[in-house]
JSON list of C-alpha atoms in Angstrom, two decimals:
[
{"chain": "A", "resi": 1, "resn": "MET", "atom": "CA", "xyz": [0.00, 0.00, 0.00]},
{"chain": "A", "resi": 2, "resn": "ARG", "atom": "CA", "xyz": [2.85, 2.39, 0.76]},
{"chain": "A", "resi": 3, "resn": "SER", "atom": "CA", "xyz": [4.26, 1.91, -2.74]},
{"chain": "A", "resi": 4, "resn": "GLN", "atom": "CA", "xyz": [1.07, 3.37, -4.24]},
{"chain": "A", "resi": 5, "resn": "LEU", "atom": "CA", "xyz": [1.52, 6.69, -2.46]},
{"chain": "A", "resi": 6, "resn": "PRO", "atom": "CA", "xyz": [3.61, 9.40, -4.11]},
{"chain": "A", "resi": 7, "resn": "PRO", "atom": "CA", "xyz": [7.13, 9.81, -2.73]},
{"chain": "A", "resi": 8, "resn": "THR", "atom": "CA", "xyz": [7.43, 12.31, 0.07]},
{"chain": "A", "resi": 9, "resn": "THR", "atom": "CA", "xyz": [10.33, 14.34, 1.41]},
{"chain": "A", "resi": 10, "resn": "PRO", "atom": "CA", "xyz": [11.29, 14.44, 5.08]},
{"chain": "A", "resi": 11, "resn": "ALA", "atom": "CA", "xyz": [10.78, 18.21, 5.20]},
{"chain": "A", "resi": 12, "resn": "GLY", "atom": "CA", "xyz": [7.34, 17.84, 3.63]},
{"chain": "A", "resi": 13, "resn": "ASP", "atom": "CA", "xyz": [6.33, 15.20, 6.15]},
{"chain": "A", "resi": 14, "resn": "ILE", "atom": "CA", "xyz": [7.53, 17.35, 9.06]},
{"chain": "A", "resi": 15, "resn": "ALA", "atom": "CA", "xyz": [5.51, 20.28, 7.73]},
{"chain": "A", "resi": 16, "resn": "THR", "atom": "CA", "xyz": [2.52, 17.96, 7.37]},
{"chain": "A", "resi": 17, "resn": "GLY", "atom": "CA", "xyz": [2.92, 16.96, 11.02]},
{"chain": "A", "resi": 18, "resn": "CYS", "atom": "CA", "xyz": [2.98, 20.61, 12.10]},
{"chain": "A", "resi": 19, "resn": "VAL", "atom": "CA", "xyz": [-0.17, 21.34, 10.08]},
{"chain": "A", "resi": 20, "resn": "LEU", "atom": "CA", "xyz": [-1.86, 18.27, 11.57]},
{"chain": "A", "resi": 21, "resn": "THR", "atom": "CA", "xyz": [-1.04, 19.62, 15.03]},
{"chain": "A", "resi": 22, "resn": "ILE", "atom": "CA", "xyz": [-2.87, 22.85, 14.20]},
{"chain": "A", "resi": 23, "resn": "VAL", "atom": "CA", "xyz": [-5.83, 20.88, 12.82]},
{"chain": "A", "resi": 24, "resn": "PHE", "atom": "CA", "xyz": [-6.01, 18.74, 15.97]},
{"chain": "A", "resi": 25, "resn": "HIS", "atom": "CA", "xyz": [-5.94, 21.86, 18.16]},
{"chain": "A", "resi": 26, "resn": "ILE", "atom": "CA", "xyz": [-8.75, 23.47, 16.18]},
{"chain": "A", "resi": 27, "resn": "ILE", "atom": "CA", "xyz": [-10.87, 20.32, 16.41]},
{"chain": "A", "resi": 28, "resn": "VAL", "atom": "CA", "xyz": [-10.31, 20.04, 20.17]},
{"chain": "A", "resi": 29, "resn": "ILE", "atom": "CA", "xyz": [-11.01, 23.73, 20.83]},
{"chain": "A", "resi": 30, "resn": "VAL", "atom": "CA", "xyz": [-14.25, 23.62, 18.82]},
{"chain": "A", "resi": 31, "resn": "ALA", "atom": "CA", "xyz": [-15.32, 20.40, 20.56]},
{"chain": "A", "resi": 32, "resn": "VAL", "atom": "CA", "xyz": [-14.57, 21.75, 24.04]},
{"chain": "A", "resi": 33, "resn": "PHE", "atom": "CA", "xyz": [-16.35, 25.05, 23.35]},
{"chain": "A", "resi": 34, "resn": "GLY", "atom": "CA", "xyz": [-19.33, 23.06, 22.09]},
{"chain": "A", "resi": 35, "resn": "MET", "atom": "CA", "xyz": [-19.38, 20.99, 25.28]},
{"chain": "A", "resi": 36, "resn": "VAL", "atom": "CA", "xyz": [-19.07, 24.10, 27.46]},
{"chain": "A", "resi": 37, "resn": "ILE", "atom": "CA", "xyz": [-21.98, 25.77, 25.67]},
{"chain": "A", "resi": 38, "resn": "PHE", "atom": "CA", "xyz": [-24.30, 22.79, 26.05]},
{"chain": "A", "resi": 39, "resn": "THR", "atom": "CA", "xyz": [-23.40, 21.71, 29.59]},
{"chain": "A", "resi": 40, "resn": "THR", "atom": "CA", "xyz": [-25.43, 22.66, 32.63]},
{"chain": "A", "resi": 41, "resn": "SER", "atom": "CA", "xyz": [-23.03, 21.44, 35.30]},
{"chain": "A", "resi": 42, "resn": "SER", "atom": "CA", "xyz": [-20.62, 24.04, 36.64]},
{"chain": "A", "resi": 43, "resn": "VAL", "atom": "CA", "xyz": [-18.12, 21.30, 37.57]},
{"chain": "A", "resi": 44, "resn": "VAL", "atom": "CA", "xyz": [-17.94, 20.06, 33.99]},
{"chain": "A", "resi": 45, "resn": "GLU", "atom": "CA", "xyz": [-17.79, 23.63, 32.69]},
{"chain": "A", "resi": 46, "resn": "ASN", "atom": "CA", "xyz": [-14.86, 24.43, 35.01]},
{"chain": "A", "resi": 47, "resn": "ALA", "atom": "CA", "xyz": [-13.05, 21.24, 34.02]},
{"chain": "A", "resi": 48, "resn": "LEU", "atom": "CA", "xyz": [-13.44, 21.98, 30.31]},
{"chain": "A", "resi": 49, "resn": "THR", "atom": "CA", "xyz": [-12.34, 25.59, 30.80]},
{"chain": "A", "resi": 50, "resn": "GLY", "atom": "CA", "xyz": [-9.28, 24.32, 32.66]},
{"chain": "A", "resi": 51, "resn": "PHE", "atom": "CA", "xyz": [-8.59, 21.98, 29.76]},
{"chain": "A", "resi": 52, "resn": "LEU", "atom": "CA", "xyz": [-8.53, 24.96, 27.38]},
{"chain": "A", "resi": 53, "resn": "LEU", "atom": "CA", "xyz": [-6.41, 27.12, 29.69]},
{"chain": "A", "resi": 54, "resn": "GLY", "atom": "CA", "xyz": [-3.95, 24.27, 30.14]},
{"chain": "A", "resi": 55, "resn": "LEU", "atom": "CA", "xyz": [-3.89, 23.33, 26.47]},
{"chain": "A", "resi": 56, "resn": "GLY", "atom": "CA", "xyz": [-0.09, 23.16, 26.46]},
{"chain": "A", "resi": 57, "resn": "VAL", "atom": "CA", "xyz": [-0.15, 20.33, 29.00]},
{"chain": "A", "resi": 58, "resn": "SER", "atom": "CA", "xyz": [-3.53, 18.77, 28.21]},
{"chain": "A", "resi": 59, "resn": "GLN", "atom": "CA", "xyz": [-2.60, 18.26, 24.56]},
{"chain": "A", "resi": 60, "resn": "VAL", "atom": "CA", "xyz": [-0.89, 15.06, 25.68]},
{"chain": "A", "resi": 61, "resn": "VAL", "atom": "CA", "xyz": [-4.36, 13.48, 25.75]},
{"chain": "A", "resi": 62, "resn": "TYR", "atom": "CA", "xyz": [-4.73, 13.66, 21.96]},
{"chain": "A", "resi": 63, "resn": "MET", "atom": "CA", "xyz": [-1.23, 14.35, 20.64]},
{"chain": "A", "resi": 64, "resn": "GLY", "atom": "CA", "xyz": [0.32, 11.34, 22.35]},
{"chain": "A", "resi": 65, "resn": "PRO", "atom": "CA", "xyz": [-1.85, 8.80, 20.52]},
{"chain": "A", "resi": 66, "resn": "ALA", "atom": "CA", "xyz": [-1.44, 10.72, 17.23]},
{"chain": "A", "resi": 67, "resn": "ILE", "atom": "CA", "xyz": [2.37, 10.59, 17.55]},
{"chain": "A", "resi": 68, "resn": "TYR", "atom": "CA", "xyz": [2.24, 6.90, 18.44]},
{"chain": "A", "resi": 69, "resn": "TYR", "atom": "CA", "xyz": [-0.05, 6.18, 15.48]},
{"chain": "A", "resi": 70, "resn": "ALA", "atom": "CA", "xyz": [2.24, 8.03, 13.07]},
{"chain": "A", "resi": 71, "resn": "TYR", "atom": "CA", "xyz": [5.27, 6.04, 14.25]},
{"chain": "A", "resi": 72, "resn": "ARG", "atom": "CA", "xyz": [3.39, 2.75, 14.07]},
{"chain": "A", "resi": 73, "resn": "ARG", "atom": "CA", "xyz": [2.25, 3.51, 10.50]},
{"chain": "A", "resi": 74, "resn": "GLY", "atom": "CA", "xyz": [5.85, 4.00, 9.41]},
{"chain": "A", "resi": 75, "resn": "ARG", "atom": "CA", "xyz": [5.71, 7.80, 9.13]},
{"chain": "A", "resi": 76, "resn": "PRO", "atom": "CA", "xyz": [8.37, 8.95, 11.63]},
{"chain": "A", "resi": 77, "resn": "ASN", "atom": "CA", "xyz": [8.79, 12.36, 9.99]},
{"chain": "A", "resi": 78, "resn": "ILE", "atom": "CA", "xyz": [5.10, 13.15, 10.44]},
{"chain": "A", "resi": 79, "resn": "ALA", "atom": "CA", "xyz": [5.49, 12.11, 14.08]},
{"chain": "A", "resi": 80, "resn": "LYS", "atom": "CA", "xyz": [8.47, 14.47, 14.36]},
{"chain": "A", "resi": 81, "resn": "GLY", "atom": "CA", "xyz": [6.32, 17.27, 12.94]},
{"chain": "A", "resi": 82, "resn": "LEU", "atom": "CA", "xyz": [3.62, 16.47, 15.48]},
{"chain": "A", "resi": 83, "resn": "ILE", "atom": "CA", "xyz": [6.22, 16.61, 18.26]},
{"chain": "A", "resi": 84, "resn": "ILE", "atom": "CA", "xyz": [7.56, 19.94, 16.97]},
{"chain": "A", "resi": 85, "resn": "GLY", "atom": "CA", "xyz": [4.03, 21.37, 16.76]},
{"chain": "A", "resi": 86, "resn": "ALA", "atom": "CA", "xyz": [3.19, 20.14, 20.26]},
{"chain": "A", "resi": 87, "resn": "GLY", "atom": "CA", "xyz": [6.42, 21.63, 21.60]},
{"chain": "A", "resi": 88, "resn": "ILE", "atom": "CA", "xyz": [5.69, 25.00, 20.00]},
{"chain": "A", "resi": 89, "resn": "THR", "atom": "CA", "xyz": [2.16, 24.92, 21.44]},
{"chain": "A", "resi": 90, "resn": "PHE", "atom": "CA", "xyz": [3.51, 24.08, 24.88]},
{"chain": "A", "resi": 91, "resn": "LEU", "atom": "CA", "xyz": [6.03, 26.92, 24.78]},
{"chain": "A", "resi": 92, "resn": "LEU", "atom": "CA", "xyz": [3.49, 29.47, 23.52]},
{"chain": "A", "resi": 93, "resn": "MET", "atom": "CA", "xyz": [0.93, 28.44, 26.13]},
{"chain": "A", "resi": 94, "resn": "ALA", "atom": "CA", "xyz": [3.59, 28.59, 28.86]},
{"chain": "A", "resi": 95, "resn": "ALA", "atom": "CA", "xyz": [4.59, 32.10, 27.77]},
{"chain": "A", "resi": 96, "resn": "CYS", "atom": "CA", "xyz": [0.96, 33.25, 27.68]},
{"chain": "A", "resi": 97, "resn": "TRP", "atom": "CA", "xyz": [0.31, 31.65, 31.06]},
{"chain": "A", "resi": 98, "resn": "ALA", "atom": "CA", "xyz": [3.31, 33.47, 32.53]},
{"chain": "A", "resi": 99, "resn": "ILE", "atom": "CA", "xyz": [1.88, 36.76, 31.26]},
{"chain": "A", "resi": 100, "resn": "ILE", "atom": "CA", "xyz": [-1.66, 36.28, 32.58]},
{"chain": "A", "resi": 101, "resn": "ASN", "atom": "CA", "xyz": [-0.83, 34.38, 35.77]},
{"chain": "A", "resi": 102, "resn": "PRO", "atom": "CA", "xyz": [-1.33, 36.69, 38.76]},
{"chain": "A", "resi": 103, "resn": "PHE", "atom": "CA", "xyz": [1.22, 34.79, 40.85]},
{"chain": "A", "resi": 104, "resn": "ASN", "atom": "CA", "xyz": [4.48, 35.83, 39.23]},
{"chain": "A", "resi": 105, "resn": "SER", "atom": "CA", "xyz": [7.85, 34.85, 40.61]},
{"chain": "A", "resi": 106, "resn": "SER", "atom": "CA", "xyz": [8.64, 38.26, 42.13]},
{"chain": "A", "resi": 107, "resn": "THR", "atom": "CA", "xyz": [5.72, 38.06, 44.57]},
{"chain": "A", "resi": 108, "resn": "LEU", "atom": "CA", "xyz": [5.56, 34.30, 45.01]},
{"chain": "A", "resi": 109, "resn": "PHE", "atom": "CA", "xyz": [9.05, 33.78, 46.47]},
{"chain": "A", "resi": 110, "resn": "ARG", "atom": "CA", "xyz": [9.34, 36.69, 48.90]}
]
């Protein structure tokens, strides 16, 4: 089956993995917003909101299996792109969290 597919380049597969990361994030954000809108329980709403705020860490729930699946299907460069995309997401979310977090290091360790 693999021989029927057109040849790919490693750089192309890595870029494909990064784009897939963005697609997965969009799907998860839309799904979580949909669940928040239609839920009546405040506990579930708070948990889902926490999932969105902690997207950098909670992406392990769906990126981990996607990376594993890519490796198992013989597409290690797509898995590398997924890892790069997840790492960029984690770093961006950590930077944004550091900006909006009211407990910064200058007041926390006095």
